[in-house]
Coordinates of C-alpha atoms and ligand atoms in Angstrom, one line a residue:
M16 CA -73.7 -44.9 3.8
S17 CA -75.0 -41.7 5.3
S18 CA -77.5 -39.6 3.4
K19 CA -74.8 -37.1 2.6
D20 CA -72.6 -39.8 1.1
K21 CA -75.5 -41.1 -0.9
E22 CA -76.1 -37.6 -2.3
D23 CA -72.5 -37.3 -3.4
H24 CA -72.2 -40.7 -4.9
L25 CA -72.3 -41.1 -8.7
P26 CA -72.5 -44.5 -10.3
G27 CA -69.1 -45.5 -11.7
F28 CA -67.1 -43.5 -9.1
D29 CA -65.6 -44.3 -5.8
A30 CA -67.6 -42.8 -2.9
P31 CA -66.4 -39.3 -2.1
E32 CA -63.4 -39.3 0.2
D33 CA -63.5 -38.0 3.7
V34 CA -60.5 -36.0 3.1
E35 CA -59.7 -35.1 6.7
N36 CA -59.3 -38.9 7.4
S37 CA -57.5 -39.8 4.3
Q38 CA -54.7 -37.2 4.7
D39 CA -52.4 -39.8 6.3
E40 CA -52.0 -41.4 2.9
T41 CA -50.1 -38.3 1.6
P42 CA -46.6 -39.3 0.5
N43 CA -44.9 -36.8 2.8
N44 CA -47.1 -37.5 5.8
K45 CA -44.1 -37.9 8.1
K46 CA -43.3 -34.2 7.7
K47 CA -46.9 -33.2 8.4
K48 CA -48.0 -31.6 11.6
K49 CA -51.4 -32.5 12.9
S50 CA -53.9 -31.1 10.4
S51 CA -54.6 -27.4 10.9
G52 CA -56.4 -27.2 7.6
G53 CA -53.7 -24.9 6.1
F54 CA -51.4 -25.5 3.1
Q55 CA -48.6 -26.4 5.6
S56 CA -50.6 -29.4 6.8
M57 CA -50.9 -30.9 3.3
G58 CA -47.3 -32.1 3.2
L59 CA -46.2 -29.8 0.4
S60 CA -42.5 -29.3 -0.2
F61 CA -40.8 -26.0 1.0
P62 CA -40.3 -24.5 -2.6
I63 CA -44.0 -25.0 -3.3
L64 CA -45.1 -23.5 0.0
K65 CA -42.9 -20.6 -0.8
G66 CA -44.6 -20.2 -4.1
I67 CA -48.0 -20.3 -2.4
T68 CA -47.0 -17.6 0.0
K69 CA -45.5 -15.5 -2.7
R70 CA -48.7 -15.7 -4.7
G71 CA -50.6 -14.5 -1.6
Y72 CA -52.7 -17.5 -0.6
K73 CA -53.2 -17.8 3.1
Q74 CA -55.8 -20.6 3.4
P75 CA -56.8 -23.2 0.9
T76 CA -60.3 -22.8 -0.5
P77 CA -62.9 -25.6 0.2
I78 CA -62.2 -27.3 -3.1
Q79 CA -58.4 -27.1 -2.6
R80 CA -58.8 -28.5 0.9
K81 CA -60.7 -31.5 -0.5
T82 CA -58.8 -32.1 -3.8
I83 CA -55.1 -31.4 -3.1
P84 CA -54.5 -34.1 -0.4
L85 CA -56.4 -36.7 -2.5
A86 CA -54.4 -35.8 -5.7
L87 CA -51.2 -36.0 -3.7
T88 CA -51.9 -39.7 -2.9
G89 CA -51.6 -40.4 -6.6
K90 CA -55.3 -41.3 -7.1
D91 CA -57.3 -40.3 -10.2
V92 CA -59.7 -37.5 -9.3
V93 CA -62.9 -36.1 -10.9
A94 CA -63.6 -32.7 -9.2
M95 CA -66.7 -30.7 -9.8
A96 CA -65.4 -27.1 -9.6
R97 CA -65.8 -24.0 -11.7
T98 CA -63.6 -21.1 -12.4
G99 CA -63.4 -18.8 -9.4
S100 CA -63.4 -21.6 -6.9
G101 CA -59.6 -21.9 -6.8
K102 CA -59.6 -25.0 -8.9
T103 CA -56.3 -24.2 -10.9
A104 CA -54.2 -24.6 -7.7
C105 CA -55.9 -28.0 -7.1
F106 CA -54.0 -29.5 -10.0
V107 CA -51.0 -27.3 -10.3
L108 CA -49.8 -27.9 -6.7
P109 CA -50.0 -31.7 -6.9
I110 CA -48.3 -31.7 -10.3
L111 CA -45.4 -29.5 -8.9
E112 CA -45.1 -31.9 -5.9
K113 CA -45.1 -35.0 -8.0
L114 CA -42.5 -33.7 -10.4
L115 CA -40.2 -32.6 -7.5
A116 CA -40.3 -36.0 -5.8
P117 CA -36.9 -37.7 -6.0
N118 CA -38.3 -40.8 -7.8
S119 CA -39.7 -38.5 -10.5
K120 CA -36.2 -37.3 -11.7
P121 CA -36.4 -37.4 -15.6
L122 CA -33.9 -39.2 -17.8
P123 CA -31.8 -36.8 -19.9
G124 CA -34.0 -35.2 -22.6
K125 CA -37.2 -36.7 -21.1
N126 CA -38.4 -33.8 -19.0
F127 CA -41.9 -33.6 -20.3
R128 CA -43.9 -35.2 -17.5
A129 CA -47.2 -33.3 -17.0
L130 CA -49.8 -32.2 -19.5
I131 CA -52.7 -29.9 -18.8
L132 CA -55.3 -29.6 -21.5
S133 CA -57.5 -26.5 -21.6
P134 CA -60.5 -25.7 -23.8
T135 CA -59.3 -22.1 -24.8
R136 CA -56.1 -20.2 -25.4
E137 CA -57.0 -17.7 -22.7
L138 CA -57.6 -20.3 -20.1
A139 CA -54.4 -22.1 -21.0
L140 CA -52.3 -18.9 -20.8
Q141 CA -53.9 -18.1 -17.4
T142 CA -53.0 -21.6 -16.2
L143 CA -49.5 -21.3 -17.5
R144 CA -49.2 -18.1 -15.4
F145 CA -50.3 -20.1 -12.3
V146 CA -47.8 -22.8 -13.0
R147 CA -45.0 -20.3 -13.3
E148 CA -46.0 -18.3 -10.2
L149 CA -46.7 -21.2 -7.9
G150 CA -43.7 -23.1 -9.3
K151 CA -41.4 -20.1 -9.1
F152 CA -39.1 -21.7 -6.6
T153 CA -39.2 -25.3 -7.9
G154 CA -36.9 -24.9 -10.9
L155 CA -39.4 -26.7 -13.1
S156 CA -39.9 -25.5 -16.7
S157 CA -43.2 -25.0 -18.5
A158 CA -44.6 -23.9 -21.9
A159 CA -47.9 -23.5 -23.7
I160 CA -48.8 -25.2 -27.0
L161 CA -51.7 -23.2 -28.4
G162 CA -53.6 -23.0 -31.6
G163 CA -53.2 -19.8 -33.6
E164 CA -49.5 -19.4 -32.8
S165 CA -46.3 -20.2 -34.7
I166 CA -46.1 -24.0 -35.2
E167 CA -42.4 -23.8 -36.0
Q168 CA -41.7 -22.2 -32.6
Q169 CA -43.8 -25.0 -30.9
F170 CA -41.8 -27.6 -32.8
S171 CA -38.6 -26.2 -31.4
V172 CA -40.0 -25.9 -27.8
M173 CA -40.9 -29.6 -27.9
S174 CA -37.7 -30.9 -29.5
G175 CA -34.5 -31.1 -27.5
T176 CA -35.0 -30.4 -23.8
A177 CA -38.8 -30.2 -23.7
P178 CA -40.4 -28.4 -20.7
D179 CA -41.5 -30.4 -17.6
I180 CA -45.0 -29.1 -17.8
V181 CA -47.0 -28.3 -21.0
V182 CA -50.4 -26.4 -21.0
A183 CA -52.1 -27.0 -24.3
T184 CA -55.3 -26.8 -26.3
P185 CA -56.1 -30.3 -27.6
G186 CA -56.2 -29.7 -31.4
R187 CA -52.8 -28.1 -31.7
F188 CA -51.2 -30.5 -29.2
L189 CA -52.3 -33.6 -31.1
H190 CA -51.1 -32.0 -34.3
I191 CA -47.6 -31.5 -32.8
C192 CA -47.7 -35.0 -31.4
I193 CA -48.4 -36.5 -34.8
E194 CA -46.1 -34.3 -36.8
M195 CA -43.1 -34.8 -34.4
S196 CA -44.0 -38.5 -33.5
L197 CA -43.8 -37.2 -29.9
K198 CA -43.5 -39.9 -27.3
L199 CA -45.7 -39.4 -24.3
D200 CA -44.3 -42.4 -22.3
N201 CA -43.0 -40.2 -19.5
I202 CA -46.2 -38.4 -18.8
Q203 CA -47.0 -38.9 -15.1
V204 CA -50.0 -36.6 -14.8
I205 CA -52.7 -35.5 -17.2
V206 CA -55.2 -32.8 -16.4
F207 CA -58.5 -32.1 -18.3
D208 CA -59.4 -28.6 -17.2
E209 CA -63.0 -27.4 -17.8
A210 CA -63.7 -30.8 -19.2
D211 CA -67.3 -30.1 -20.0
R212 CA -66.2 -27.2 -22.2
L213 CA -63.6 -29.4 -23.9
F214 CA -66.4 -31.6 -24.9
E215 CA -68.8 -28.8 -25.8
L216 CA -66.2 -27.3 -28.1
G217 CA -65.9 -30.7 -29.9
F218 CA -62.5 -31.8 -28.7
G219 CA -63.9 -35.3 -27.6
E220 CA -62.2 -37.2 -30.4
Q221 CA -58.8 -35.5 -30.0
L222 CA -58.9 -36.1 -26.2
R223 CA -59.4 -39.8 -26.8
E224 CA -56.5 -39.9 -29.2
I225 CA -54.2 -38.2 -26.8
V226 CA -55.3 -40.5 -23.9
A227 CA -54.6 -43.5 -26.1
R228 CA -50.9 -42.3 -26.4
L229 CA -50.4 -42.0 -22.6
P230 CA -48.9 -44.6 -20.4
S231 CA -51.4 -46.4 -18.2
S232 CA -49.4 -45.6 -15.1
R233 CA -50.2 -41.9 -15.4
Q234 CA -52.5 -40.1 -12.9
T235 CA -55.5 -38.4 -14.4
L236 CA -57.2 -35.3 -12.8
L237 CA -60.4 -34.1 -14.4
F238 CA -62.1 -30.8 -13.5
S239 CA -65.5 -29.8 -14.7
A240 CA -68.3 -27.5 -13.6
T241 CA -70.9 -30.0 -14.7
L242 CA -70.8 -33.8 -15.3
P243 CA -72.8 -34.5 -18.5
K244 CA -73.3 -38.1 -19.5
M245 CA -70.7 -38.0 -22.2
L246 CA -68.1 -36.9 -19.7
V247 CA -69.0 -39.6 -17.1
E248 CA -68.5 -42.2 -19.9
F249 CA -65.2 -40.6 -20.9
A250 CA -64.0 -40.7 -17.2
R251 CA -65.1 -44.3 -16.8
A252 CA -63.1 -45.4 -19.8
G253 CA -60.0 -43.3 -19.2
L254 CA -59.7 -43.0 -15.5
T255 CA -58.7 -45.7 -12.9
D256 CA -61.1 -45.9 -10.0
P257 CA -61.6 -42.1 -9.9
T258 CA -62.8 -40.5 -6.7
L259 CA -65.4 -37.8 -7.2
V260 CA -64.9 -34.6 -5.2
R261 CA -67.8 -32.2 -4.7
L262 CA -68.1 -29.4 -2.3
D263 CA -69.8 -30.3 0.9
V264 CA -73.4 -29.4 1.2
D265 CA -72.4 -27.4 4.4
W266 CA -70.2 -25.1 2.3
K267 CA -73.0 -24.0 0.1
L268 CA -75.3 -21.2 1.1
P269 CA -78.9 -22.2 1.4
S270 CA -80.5 -21.8 -2.1
T271 CA -83.4 -19.9 -0.4
L272 CA -81.0 -17.2 0.8
W273 CA -80.9 -14.3 -1.7
L274 CA -77.7 -12.1 -1.5
G275 CA -77.4 -8.6 -2.6
W276 CA -74.0 -6.8 -2.6
I277 CA -74.4 -3.0 -2.3
A278 CA -71.4 -0.9 -3.4
V279 CA -71.3 2.3 -1.3
R280 CA -68.5 4.6 0.1
A281 CA -67.8 3.9 3.8
E282 CA -69.1 7.3 5.0
L283 CA -72.4 6.8 3.2
K284 CA -73.2 3.3 4.7
T285 CA -75.7 4.7 7.2
A286 CA -77.6 6.5 4.5
A287 CA -77.5 3.3 2.4
L288 CA -78.9 1.3 5.4
L289 CA -81.9 3.7 5.8
I290 CA -82.7 3.5 2.0
L291 CA -82.5 -0.3 2.2
L292 CA -84.7 -0.5 5.3
D293 CA -87.3 1.8 3.6
K294 CA -87.4 -0.6 0.7
V295 CA -87.4 -4.0 2.4
L296 CA -89.6 -3.3 5.5
T297 CA -93.0 -4.0 4.0
A298 CA -96.2 -5.7 5.3
K299 CA -94.9 -9.0 3.9
T300 CA -91.4 -8.7 5.4
P301 CA -91.9 -6.5 8.5
Q302 CA -88.7 -7.3 10.3
A303 CA -84.9 -7.2 9.6
V304 CA -81.7 -7.9 11.5
V305 CA -78.8 -5.5 11.0
F306 CA -75.2 -6.7 11.6
A307 CA -72.7 -3.9 12.6
A308 CA -69.0 -4.0 13.1
T309 CA -68.7 -2.9 16.8
K310 CA -71.0 -2.4 19.7
H311 CA -70.5 1.4 19.2
H312 CA -72.0 1.1 15.7
V313 CA -74.9 -0.9 17.2
E314 CA -75.6 1.9 19.6
Y315 CA -75.2 4.6 17.0
L316 CA -77.4 2.9 14.5
N317 CA -80.1 2.4 17.1
L318 CA -80.2 6.2 17.7
I319 CA -80.2 6.9 13.9
L320 CA -83.1 4.4 13.3
Q321 CA -85.1 6.0 16.2
Q322 CA -84.5 9.4 14.6
A323 CA -85.6 8.1 11.2
G324 CA -88.9 6.7 12.8
I325 CA -87.9 3.0 12.4
S326 CA -88.6 1.1 15.7
S327 CA -85.5 -0.9 16.7
T328 CA -83.8 -2.8 19.5
Y329 CA -80.2 -4.0 19.9
A330 CA -77.9 -6.6 21.4
Y331 CA -74.2 -7.3 21.6
S332 CA -72.1 -9.8 23.5
G333 CA -70.9 -7.3 26.2
L334 CA -74.5 -6.2 27.1
D335 CA -75.8 -7.6 30.4
P336 CA -77.8 -10.8 30.0
S337 CA -81.1 -9.4 31.2
A338 CA -81.0 -6.4 28.9
R339 CA -80.1 -8.7 26.0
K340 CA -83.1 -11.0 26.9
I341 CA -85.5 -8.0 26.9
A342 CA -84.1 -6.7 23.6
L343 CA -84.4 -10.0 21.9
G344 CA -87.8 -10.6 23.4
R345 CA -89.1 -7.3 21.9
F346 CA -87.9 -8.4 18.4
T347 CA -89.2 -12.0 18.5
N348 CA -92.5 -10.7 19.8
K349 CA -92.7 -8.4 16.9
K350 CA -92.8 -5.2 19.0
C351 CA -90.2 -3.6 16.8
S352 CA -89.0 -3.8 13.2
V353 CA -85.3 -4.0 13.4
L354 CA -82.8 -5.9 15.6
I355 CA -79.2 -4.5 15.5
V356 CA -76.4 -6.8 16.6
T357 CA -72.6 -7.1 16.3
D358 CA -71.4 -9.9 14.1
V359 CA -70.0 -11.5 17.2
A360 CA -73.6 -11.8 18.5
A361 CA -74.8 -13.0 15.1
R362 CA -76.3 -16.4 15.5
G363 CA -78.6 -17.9 12.9
R364 CA -79.2 -15.9 9.9
S365 CA -81.9 -15.4 7.4
A366 CA -83.3 -18.3 5.3
R367 CA -82.9 -20.9 8.0
A368 CA -84.9 -24.1 8.0
G369 CA -85.7 -23.8 4.3
R370 CA -87.4 -20.5 4.7
A371 CA -86.6 -17.8 2.1
G372 CA -84.7 -14.6 3.1
R373 CA -82.7 -11.7 1.7
A374 CA -79.3 -10.6 2.9
F375 CA -77.7 -7.4 1.8
S376 CA -74.1 -6.5 2.5
L377 CA -72.8 -2.9 2.2
I378 CA -69.4 -3.0 0.5
A379 CA -67.1 0.0 0.6
P380 CA -64.0 0.2 -1.6
E381 CA -61.9 -0.9 1.3
D382 CA -64.0 -4.1 1.8
V383 CA -63.6 -5.3 -1.8
A384 CA -60.7 -7.7 -1.0
H385 CA -62.6 -9.2 1.8
L386 CA -65.6 -9.7 -0.5
L387 CA -63.4 -11.4 -3.1
D388 CA -62.1 -13.8 -0.5
L389 CA -65.6 -14.5 0.7
Q390 CA -66.8 -15.3 -2.8
L391 CA -63.9 -17.7 -3.3
F392 CA -64.7 -19.5 -0.1
L393 CA -68.4 -19.7 -0.8
G394 CA -67.8 -20.8 -4.3
A395 CA -70.1 -18.0 -5.5
E396 CA -70.0 -15.6 -8.4
L397 CA -70.4 -11.8 -8.4
I398 CA -72.9 -10.7 -11.0
S399 CA -72.7 -7.3 -12.6
P400 CA -76.0 -5.3 -12.9
S401 CA -75.5 -5.2 -16.7
Q402 CA -75.9 -9.0 -16.8
V403 CA -79.4 -8.8 -15.2
K404 CA -82.6 -8.0 -17.0
E405 CA -85.0 -8.1 -14.0
S406 CA -85.3 -5.3 -11.6
G407 CA -87.0 -4.8 -8.2
S408 CA -88.0 -7.9 -6.2
T409 CA -87.5 -10.2 -9.2
C410 CA -83.8 -9.3 -9.4
P411 CA -81.6 -12.5 -9.0
S412 CA -79.3 -13.2 -6.1
G413 CA -75.6 -12.4 -6.2
V414 CA -75.6 -9.0 -8.0
W415 CA -73.1 -6.4 -7.0
G416 CA -74.4 -2.9 -7.7
A417 CA -74.5 0.6 -6.4
I418 CA -77.2 2.7 -4.7
P419 CA -78.7 5.4 -6.9
T420 CA -76.8 8.5 -5.8
S421 CA -79.7 10.9 -5.8
Q422 CA -81.4 9.0 -3.0
L423 CA -78.2 8.5 -1.1
E424 CA -77.3 12.2 -1.1
L425 CA -80.7 13.2 0.4
R426 CA -80.5 10.6 3.2
H427 CA -76.9 11.6 3.9
Q428 CA -77.9 15.2 4.4
D429 CA -80.5 14.1 7.0
I430 CA -77.9 12.1 8.9
M431 CA -75.4 14.9 8.9
A432 CA -78.1 17.3 10.3
W433 CA -78.9 14.7 13.1
E434 CA -75.2 14.3 13.9
K435 CA -75.0 18.1 14.2
N436 CA -78.2 18.8 16.1
V437 CA -78.9 15.8 18.3
S438 CA -76.1 15.7 21.0
E439 CA -76.7 12.0 21.7
I440 CA -76.1 11.1 18.1
E441 CA -73.2 13.5 17.8
D442 CA -71.5 11.7 20.7
A443 CA -72.3 8.2 19.4
A444 CA -70.9 9.1 16.0
R445 CA -67.6 10.3 17.5
V446 CA -67.2 7.1 19.6
C447 CA -68.1 5.1 16.4
G448 CA -65.3 6.7 14.5
R449 CA -62.8 5.6 17.1
G450 CA -64.3 2.1 17.2
W451 CA -64.0 1.8 13.5
Q452 CA -60.3 2.5 13.6
Q453 CA -59.9 -0.3 16.1
Y454 CA -62.0 -2.7 14.1
I455 CA -60.0 -2.1 10.9
K456 CA -56.8 -2.9 12.9
W457 CA -58.3 -6.0 14.5
R458 CA -60.1 -7.6 11.6
E459 CA -58.4 -10.4 9.8
P460 CA -56.8 -9.0 6.7
A461 CA -57.9 -10.3 3.3
S462 CA -55.4 -12.5 1.4
A463 CA -52.7 -10.8 -0.5
E464 CA -54.0 -12.4 -3.7
A465 CA -57.5 -10.8 -3.1
N466 CA -55.9 -7.4 -2.4
K467 CA -54.2 -7.7 -5.7
R468 CA -57.4 -8.6 -7.5
A469 CA -59.3 -5.9 -5.7
K470 CA -57.0 -3.3 -7.3
L471 CA -58.0 -4.6 -10.7
T472 CA -61.7 -4.8 -9.9
N473 CA -64.0 -1.9 -10.9
F474 CA -66.1 -0.7 -8.0
P475 CA -69.7 -0.8 -9.3
V476 CA -71.3 2.5 -10.3
V477 CA -74.4 1.1 -12.0
A478 CA -77.4 0.9 -9.6
H479 CA -78.3 -2.5 -8.1
P480 CA -81.4 -3.7 -10.0
F481 CA -83.1 -4.6 -6.7
L482 CA -83.2 -0.8 -5.9
V483 CA -84.4 0.2 -9.4
D484 CA -88.1 0.1 -10.4
E485 CA -88.9 0.0 -14.1
T486 CA -90.1 3.6 -14.0
E487 CA -87.2 4.8 -12.0
S488 CA -84.7 3.1 -14.4
A489 CA -86.3 5.0 -17.3
A490 CA -85.9 8.3 -15.4
V491 CA -82.3 7.5 -14.5
D492 CA -81.6 6.9 -18.2
M493 CA -83.2 10.1 -19.2
I494 CA -81.2 12.1 -16.6
E495 CA -78.0 10.5 -17.9
K496 CA -78.9 11.5 -21.4
I497 CA -79.7 15.1 -20.3
K498 CA -76.4 15.3 -18.4
N499 CA -74.4 14.2 -21.5
Y500 CA -76.3 16.4 -23.9
T501 CA -74.3 19.3 -25.4
P502 CA -76.4 21.7 -27.5
K503 CA -75.1 22.5 -30.9
G504 CA -75.8 26.2 -30.5
T505 CA -75.6 28.7 -27.6
I506 CA -78.6 30.4 -26.1
L507 CA -77.9 33.5 -28.4
E508 CA -78.3 31.3 -31.5
L509 CA -81.4 29.3 -30.5
A510 CA -84.6 30.4 -32.1
A511 CA -82.8 33.5 -33.5
K512 CA -83.1 34.6 -37.1
N513 CA -80.0 34.2 -39.4
D514 CA -79.5 38.0 -39.6
A515 CA -80.2 38.8 -36.0
P516 CA -77.2 40.7 -34.4
S517 CA -76.8 38.2 -31.6
Y518 CA -76.7 35.3 -34.1
L519 CA -74.1 37.1 -36.3
A520 CA -71.9 38.0 -33.2
M521 CA -71.9 34.3 -32.1
K522 CA -71.1 33.1 -35.6
R523 CA -68.0 35.5 -35.7
K524 CA -66.9 34.4 -32.2
K525 CA -67.1 30.7 -33.2
Q526 CA -64.9 31.4 -36.3
V527 CA -62.3 32.9 -34.1
H528 CA -62.5 30.8 -30.9
G529 CA -64.3 27.6 -32.0
K530 CA -61.3 25.3 -31.9
T531 CA -60.1 26.6 -28.5
V532 CA -63.6 26.1 -27.0
Q533 CA -63.7 22.5 -28.3
K534 CA -60.3 21.8 -26.9
V535 CA -61.3 23.0 -23.4
R536 CA -64.5 20.9 -23.7
D537 CA -62.5 17.8 -24.6
N538 CA -60.1 18.3 -21.7
K539 CA -63.0 18.7 -19.3
K540 CA -64.4 15.3 -20.3
L541 CA -61.0 13.8 -19.8
M542 CA -60.7 15.2 -16.3
V543 CA -64.1 13.9 -15.3
S544 CA -63.3 10.4 -16.5
M545 CA -59.8 10.5 -14.8
Y546 CA -61.4 11.6 -11.6
L547 CA -63.9 8.7 -11.9
Y548 CA -61.1 6.2 -12.7
H549 CA -59.2 7.3 -9.6
F550 CA -62.3 7.1 -7.5
L551 CA -63.0 3.5 -8.8
L552 CA -59.6 2.4 -7.7
I553 CA -59.5 3.7 -4.2
Ligands
AMP9 P1 -59.4 -20.3 -10.2 O1 -60.8 -20.8 -9.8 O2 -58.3 -21.3 -10.1 O3 -59.5 -19.5 -11.5 O4 -59.0 -19.1 -9.1 C1 -59.8 -17.9 -8.9 C2 -59.0 -16.9 -8.2 O5 -58.8 -17.2 -6.8 C3 -57.6 -16.7 -8.8 O6 -57.3 -15.3 -8.9 C4 -56.7 -17.3 -7.8 O7 -55.4 -16.7 -7.8 C5 -57.4 -17.0 -6.5 N1 -57.1 -18.1 -5.5 C6 -57.0 -19.4 -5.6 N2 -56.8 -20.1 -4.5 C7 -56.7 -19.1 -3.5 C8 -56.5 -19.1 -2.1 N3 -56.3 -20.2 -1.4 N4 -56.5 -17.9 -1.4 C9 -56.7 -16.8 -2.1 N5 -56.9 -16.7 -3.4 C10 -56.9 -17.8 -4.1

């Protein structure tokens, strides 16, 4: 057993599968092309692939790549995966495939063949949506049985032609089972979703009771972010030779790599870069590598950094080898602070060989869908600045926040002036603009699903805590308060005596026009927030 296998092995479970090699076991392997790592190569039926395409998934996520082929073989699976990793499709797709198989045809009135147990109503409803969307072209029916909803209606759903797939919370499901003396003999697949939360919420006893009513031939799929002891015991008792699936170590980012996602409009990215470099280049961390989209950006940024007084060098793949060698040599010999490269030339990043490092990514509104896809594939989570207490260098990794606008505006003014007054920079900026249009055309588009989610995602406006010092954050709060302060009286009324002519004139005016003034003020507020809303969405 290799050291990696050892690491993945948990007592009581089969060794983790080498999924690439085990794909031949899939029931539909005859149809399968040589594995290309896509959904097509998993041997899924046409109506299911159609649902996947409709939902906008292009490539399976790492956990899907590992779990789906395994679940399709009919084996019991314990998968360590959390929300946001694409785990739902890991059990929904194999369920759909299993129920579509010719040998799975239900006897009349015995449709109910798959049960998904969720810890909460919200998760169950979300899962039901996935079942319906991914299963749109399969003709399979589905329903939710949830606590807090009309029990009579649920009785009628489960009597007569019951649905093929039920998504349920355990308490209500067991209640219905007992009240209706529901037979679960035809269940072919049971899923415990977010199993650790099912136990945390005290459903352990109900789960055992439900399991006791299931036929022993069923397949069990268990998904959980963590594997506490109680869960391992439950899996050992209720699952048959389960295989444990965890994400490969290679998929994970090094824990020593700190990530900061910086929200900034595309035209302000250069200003944002200067602010970041000012902040991160210190005696302790004197050097940084900057990755840019095209070689034109590399050349442009090199000129900008020189103008800003930051020593830099650059390399990209089209540069002649000796120039590249000299440039890299300057950087490795610490003759300059910044190395600018295209992502094509990017080899070996920060935080290698166990060393700590920070990586910042500048995210414009048009990059959000790509960011969401990236997070899904890294199995990482985006943290909002409001969830974080620490600021400055103690700020945790993974936060997505903005750059304080006051700093950004000033830096942007400098850059605009350089682009206007320094002809070399002016030329480079023009070429860059054209290069960017090409880059946008060439770059791999984000998945349709991520594009949909991006539209629902608020672009951060709160400053990234890394960029905020304690003192600065107090000042920002104060400025916000001042901005939102509306004085009760006008300048004519302040500090004036009650019988002063100016005070009396203002009082009369307020009696006549007070309501109209308030209406205009209210409208103004609405316009500002509408404008902001619009801005957040583009
Ligand atoms: P989940 O972890 O199942 O809650 O999924 C998180 C989000 O990722 C959901 O919005 C899914 O629709 C989306 N998603 C799941 N799999 C994929 C995929 N292969 N490609 C793109 N998006 C996906």
